Amino acid sequence: MTQTLSRLPALTPPAAELPVRAEALRAEVREFLADERAAGSWTPRSDVWLSGWDEDFTRRLAARGWLGMTIPAEYGGHGASPLDRYVVTEELLAAGAPVAAHWVADRQIGPSLLRHGTDAQRRKYLPGIAAGEVYFGIGMSEPDSGSDLASVRSRATKVDGGWSLTGTKVWTSGGHRAHAFFALVRTSPPEEGKRHAGLSQLIVDLHADGVTVRPIPLLTGAHHFNEVVFDEVFVPDDMVLGDVGSGWTQVTGELAFERSGPERFLSTFPLLAALVGELSGADLGAAGRRQLGSLVARLWSLRRMSLAVAGSLASGEAPELAAAVVKDLGTRFENEIIDAARLLVSVPPDPGAEGGYARLLADAVLHAPGFTLRGGTNEVLRGIVARGLGLR
Amino acid sequence: MSAHTDLPVVDPDLVELATSVFADADVDGTGLDTALWDTLEQTGLARLAVAEDAAGSGGSLLDLAAVLVEAGAGAARVPLAETDVACRLAAAAGLDVPVGPLTFALDRAGALTVDGDTVSGTLARVPWARSAAAVVVLTGGSVVVLDPATATLVEGTNVAEEPRDTLTVDGASAAVAAAPDGAESEFALWAALSRALLLAGAARGALTRSVGYAGEREQFGRPIGRFQAVQQQLALAAAEVAAGGAAAGSAARVVVRDGVGAPTAELAVASAKVRTGEAATEVARIAHQVHGAIGFTREHDLRLTTTRLWAWRDEDGTDGEWATRIGDLVLAAGADGLWPLVTA
């Protein structure tokens, strides 16, 4: 019983190696982080790219040249390779350092402005991003639009000199402290069968008249998420990002950058490191060593996949399938760390602890539901993979 | 930190050649596919990464890695990996090997007694021994090149019907040389790396077949691949295939970069064997679930890859054994050493 088989698409790009230069940079970042830790300037936490907002730390990173690394020098950046940025980013996340303030701006706003922004937009924002002074949020989801992002209802209507924006965005991390965000909005009514048309990205000043930012507390009670309501907010024409009507293409490109980075498998790494600390010197049986080893094998493999995608992105490709796979596996791995941390060490999670294992565990447990939701739910990502396999 | 250099790229023509050679092979038989082996010898694939002065093709390990993945995907009935490891081990000990298919045994238990140039004892579950021109054994401090004809052979198989034979020798004469330092750990890694690459290929083969089947098999009036429930399962399988493939391919690169004796190679190869082993379990499960009852029969070709996934995940060190080894490395590194270990 034989069957003709067509070939599968490439599920991962070819393996990438970091250049020697990037490894020298890694040593510098480690030294910096060791000094920071010695000075007690912050405590390692889980999910720091959402929750670790520390503008002083962000500015210290900027002073070292580690923000806006891939932004060209003419816009205040450093013209470095995305792989250099990868190394800095993974070191910061592994250390549990507070990177939330600059996270969105550094990861996706800078690259999007470079791809779609006007020269004036770049000059307005990029130097501030690289200096660690300008922070951004994400304006994609809405109360009735989550996974089905094309159904957004925030609407911009043409007025003299710009657009009048009305609607609501939700889950905007750091929106209460950010300066601006890119809002995905409808600039022309939906057409039958062309639901991705008529969407645009507007750069919205979060302090503009008519913008209300309201907190949405997370399970921890902490304020990171926000609802952002627009009531006839005026957005000038020169704050349209890219082309009117090209919002969908631009946003999906932005999401590709969002899906395969080290933040998709390192959100609970500080808990894993703490777990190893708890277990060192303990009498851990073979089953425990096996479980720990299996986790680290997964981590090693995920990092290699993520690096391969980063190498591919750096050479101008858009490996959408591989990026979706990294996020699906990586965010599940972040949850697997929590399972192991609970099963191998008998310490109840304590959200009130100042630091240490019980606090890392509590934060991880309460943040975990978000891992497999943000940036496209894992089910949506599997749909992308299924399409790549030719099943839909 | 080792130097990262621009590594050679795998020759796409070579991969194309390997794919077509394995695709043309007779997959339904059992035991050695002698026609396929002859083709591999004629095309230079049989000893691809063996030095030219040892009758090999002098190719790179990366080339071999790519070919092993194709061999796994094609369920090739040949000791390609075993021949490579046997040649490496014999060469490391300065011993000659005959032409033809070879096999390799790592005698950790010390089942073989070496006395001068005679050997006695029983080696269990030696891959392809019945068809091998020589068995290259690493036992204690010695490397032994044994002619299977001097042994009593009891045939056995793994769950994929691949030969795993028991050899007993009683004062048989053999070529013997001292093993190089560190040979036991290094050759355990060579064997595990080869197996991980084969597993990565077999996982891809099982997924390819499952995606194809889901597109053809109709139930409830449409191909089952149109159902989200099936799509989600196949996407999970694809993620496992991707992870296993990336792990095995990356481990081969680390071995090329740093050498098999480097500490980085141990974590890399162990991770690859664990990850491909875990992928094997998940991919085989989903592949069978998608195929339904027909895949569960010996009549259907799905078994060619899934039974290999089940066999190979437990060979050359089970994923459990290698995971335990990684656990030991991690505990030795400690909390502050974990990240440097993973990124080295």
Tab-separated table of N, CA and C in Angstrom, chain B residues 96-155:
chain	number	residue	atom	x	y	z
B	96	ASP	N	42.202	-1.355	10.501
B	96	ASP	CA	41.563	-1.408	9.186
B	96	ASP	C	40.214	-2.099	9.296
B	97	VAL	N	39.323	-1.720	8.374
B	97	VAL	CA	38.036	-2.413	8.288
B	97	VAL	C	37.845	-2.901	6.860
B	98	PRO	N	37.103	-3.989	6.685
B	98	PRO	CA	36.831	-4.478	5.333
B	98	PRO	C	35.836	-3.585	4.605
B	99	VAL	N	35.697	-3.803	3.303
B	99	VAL	CA	34.651	-3.108	2.557
B	99	VAL	C	33.296	-3.699	2.939
B	100	GLY	N	32.232	-3.010	2.540
B	100	GLY	CA	30.889	-3.521	2.797
B	100	GLY	C	30.270	-2.879	4.018
B	101	PRO	N	29.030	-3.261	4.285
B	101	PRO	CA	28.340	-2.697	5.447
B	101	PRO	C	29.004	-3.130	6.755
B	102	LEU	N	29.106	-2.197	7.677
B	102	LEU	CA	29.738	-2.478	8.967
B	102	LEU	C	28.746	-2.192	10.084
B	103	THR	N	29.112	-2.642	11.267
B	103	THR	CA	28.300	-2.237	12.411
B	103	THR	C	29.188	-1.942	13.603
B	104	PHE	N	28.547	-1.390	14.624
B	104	PHE	CA	29.263	-0.837	15.772
B	104	PHE	C	28.577	-1.321	17.045
B	105	ALA	N	29.382	-1.644	18.052
B	105	ALA	CA	28.810	-1.988	19.358
B	105	ALA	C	29.607	-1.303	20.453
B	106	LEU	N	28.880	-0.710	21.376
B	106	LEU	CA	29.513	-0.091	22.546
B	106	LEU	C	29.242	-1.014	23.723
B	107	ASP	N	30.290	-1.716	24.146
B	107	ASP	CA	30.148	-2.732	25.196
B	107	ASP	C	30.433	-2.109	26.556
B	108	ARG	N	29.472	-1.342	27.040
B	108	ARG	CA	29.652	-0.677	28.338
B	108	ARG	C	29.711	-1.682	29.481
B	109	ALA	N	28.970	-2.773	29.316
B	109	ALA	CA	28.837	-3.733	30.413
B	109	ALA	C	30.079	-4.619	30.554
B	110	GLY	N	31.003	-4.521	29.612
B	110	GLY	CA	32.190	-5.383	29.671
B	110	GLY	C	31.843	-6.841	29.424
B	111	ALA	N	30.942	-7.078	28.486
B	111	ALA	CA	30.520	-8.451	28.183
B	111	ALA	C	31.589	-9.209	27.404
B	112	LEU	N	32.481	-8.450	26.784
B	112	LEU	CA	33.520	-9.081	25.971
B	112	LEU	C	34.837	-9.085	26.756
B	113	THR	N	35.530	-10.218	26.713
B	113	THR	CA	36.854	-10.301	27.334
B	113	THR	C	37.894	-10.321	26.233
B	114	VAL	N	38.866	-9.434	26.327
B	114	VAL	CA	39.913	-9.372	25.312
B	114	VAL	C	41.203	-9.919	25.908
B	115	ASP	N	41.781	-10.868	25.223
B	115	ASP	CA	43.044	-11.447	25.688
B	115	ASP	C	43.985	-11.487	24.489
B	116	GLY	N	44.895	-10.521	24.430
B	116	GLY	CA	45.750	-10.424	23.255
B	116	GLY	C	44.911	-10.153	22.032
B	117	ASP	N	44.973	-11.037	21.045
B	117	ASP	CA	44.127	-10.831	19.869
B	117	ASP	C	43.013	-11.874	19.793
B	118	THR	N	42.630	-12.383	20.955
B	118	THR	CA	41.436	-13.229	20.963
B	118	THR	C	40.386	-12.617	21.870
B	119	VAL	N	39.124	-12.842	21.496
B	119	VAL	CA	38.015	-12.277	22.267
B	119	VAL	C	36.976	-13.349	22.577
B	120	SER	N	36.366	-13.181	23.758
B	120	SER	CA	35.324	-14.112	24.181
B	120	SER	C	34.207	-13.333	24.838
B	121	GLY	N	32.986	-13.862	24.708
B	121	GLY	CA	31.853	-13.235	25.382
B	121	GLY	C	30.665	-13.079	24.458
B	122	THR	N	29.630	-12.418	24.974
B	122	THR	CA	28.381	-12.279	24.220
B	122	THR	C	27.999	-10.800	24.112
B	123	LEU	N	27.775	-10.369	22.885
B	123	LEU	CA	27.311	-9.004	22.626
B	123	LEU	C	25.835	-9.083	22.234
B	124	ALA	N	24.990	-8.422	23.008
B	124	ALA	CA	23.545	-8.500	22.746
B	124	ALA	C	23.091	-7.375	21.820
B	125	ARG	N	22.124	-7.684	20.987
B	125	ARG	CA	21.419	-6.698	20.164
B	125	ARG	C	22.364	-5.817	19.351
B	126	VAL	N	23.230	-6.456	18.594
B	126	VAL	CA	24.136	-5.717	17.712
B	126	VAL	C	23.385	-5.419	16.406
B	127	PRO	N	23.278	-4.145	16.046
B	127	PRO	CA	22.513	-3.804	14.836
B	127	PRO	C	23.115	-4.440	13.578
B	128	TRP	N	22.299	-5.040	12.751
B	128	TRP	CA	22.689	-5.508	11.421
B	128	TRP	C	23.835	-6.508	11.428
B	129	ALA	N	24.116	-7.163	12.560
B	129	ALA	CA	25.305	-8.022	12.653
B	129	ALA	C	25.293	-9.105	11.578
B	130	ARG	N	24.119	-9.651	11.283
B	130	ARG	CA	24.030	-10.770	10.316
B	130	ARG	C	24.492	-10.353	8.922
B	131	SER	N	24.447	-9.061	8.624
B	131	SER	CA	24.814	-8.591	7.280
B	131	SER	C	26.117	-7.814	7.259
B	132	ALA	N	26.755	-7.689	8.406
B	132	ALA	CA	27.934	-6.820	8.478
B	132	ALA	C	29.207	-7.563	8.089
B	133	ALA	N	30.075	-6.861	7.377
B	133	ALA	CA	31.384	-7.430	7.040
B	133	ALA	C	32.290	-7.446	8.269
B	134	ALA	N	32.043	-6.553	9.210
B	134	ALA	CA	32.799	-6.541	10.462
B	134	ALA	C	31.987	-5.818	11.526
B	135	VAL	N	32.232	-6.221	12.766
B	135	VAL	CA	31.649	-5.535	13.913
B	135	VAL	C	32.788	-4.819	14.621
B	136	VAL	N	32.703	-3.493	14.729
B	136	VAL	CA	33.739	-2.747	15.443
B	136	VAL	C	33.199	-2.469	16.846
B	137	VAL	N	33.926	-3.028	17.842
B	137	VAL	CA	33.433	-3.000	19.217
B	137	VAL	C	34.354	-2.122	20.064
B	138	LEU	N	33.753	-1.274	20.861
B	138	LEU	CA	34.517	-0.541	21.875
B	138	LEU	C	34.218	-1.206	23.205
B	139	THR	N	35.243	-1.842	23.775
B	139	THR	CA	35.033	-2.584	25.013
B	139	THR	C	36.176	-2.289	25.965
B	140	GLY	N	35.862	-1.770	27.126
B	140	GLY	CA	36.904	-1.397	28.068
B	140	GLY	C	37.877	-0.448	27.403
B	141	GLY	N	39.154	-0.762	27.473
B	141	GLY	CA	40.143	0.112	26.850
B	141	GLY	C	40.517	-0.317	25.448
B	142	SER	N	39.753	-1.203	24.864
B	142	SER	CA	40.137	-1.763	23.559
B	142	SER	C	39.095	-1.499	22.483
B	143	VAL	N	39.634	-1.453	21.264
B	143	VAL	CA	38.768	-1.481	20.084
B	143	VAL	C	39.021	-2.803	19.381
B	144	VAL	N	37.944	-3.489	19.038
B	144	VAL	CA	38.041	-4.812	18.438
B	144	VAL	C	37.320	-4.796	17.100
B	145	VAL	N	38.006	-5.280	16.053
B	145	VAL	CA	37.326	-5.473	14.770
B	145	VAL	C	37.096	-6.974	14.607
B	146	LEU	N	35.838	-7.330	14.691
B	146	LEU	CA	35.452	-8.736	14.779
B	146	LEU	C	34.756	-9.157	13.487
B	147	ASP	N	35.123	-10.336	13.016
B	147	ASP	CA	34.424	-10.908	11.851
B	147	ASP	C	33.210	-11.678	12.371
B	148	PRO	N	32.003	-11.286	11.985
B	148	PRO	CA	30.828	-11.997	12.519
B	148	PRO	C	30.843	-13.488	12.210
B	149	ALA	N	31.586	-13.877	11.157
B	149	ALA	CA	31.653	-15.296	10.819
B	149	ALA	C	32.340	-16.108	11.916
B	150	THR	N	33.112	-15.463	12.766
B	150	THR	CA	33.779	-16.185	13.861
B	150	THR	C	32.878	-16.307	15.082
B	151	ALA	N	31.662	-15.786	14.983
B	151	ALA	CA	30.759	-15.774	16.134
B	151	ALA	C	29.543	-16.653	15.880
B	152	THR	N	28.936	-17.115	16.966
B	152	THR	CA	27.620	-17.747	16.873
B	152	THR	C	26.597	-16.617	16.910
B	153	LEU	N	25.691	-16.604	15.939
B	153	LEU	CA	24.768	-15.473	15.813
B	153	LEU	C	23.332	-15.922	16.042
B	154	VAL	N	22.656	-15.266	16.953
B	154	VAL	CA	21.232	-15.511	17.159
B	154	VAL	C	20.482	-14.278	16.688
B	155	GLU	N	19.612	-14.495	15.702
B	155	GLU	CA	18.933	-13.344	15.118
B	155	GLU	C	17.878	-12.765	16.059
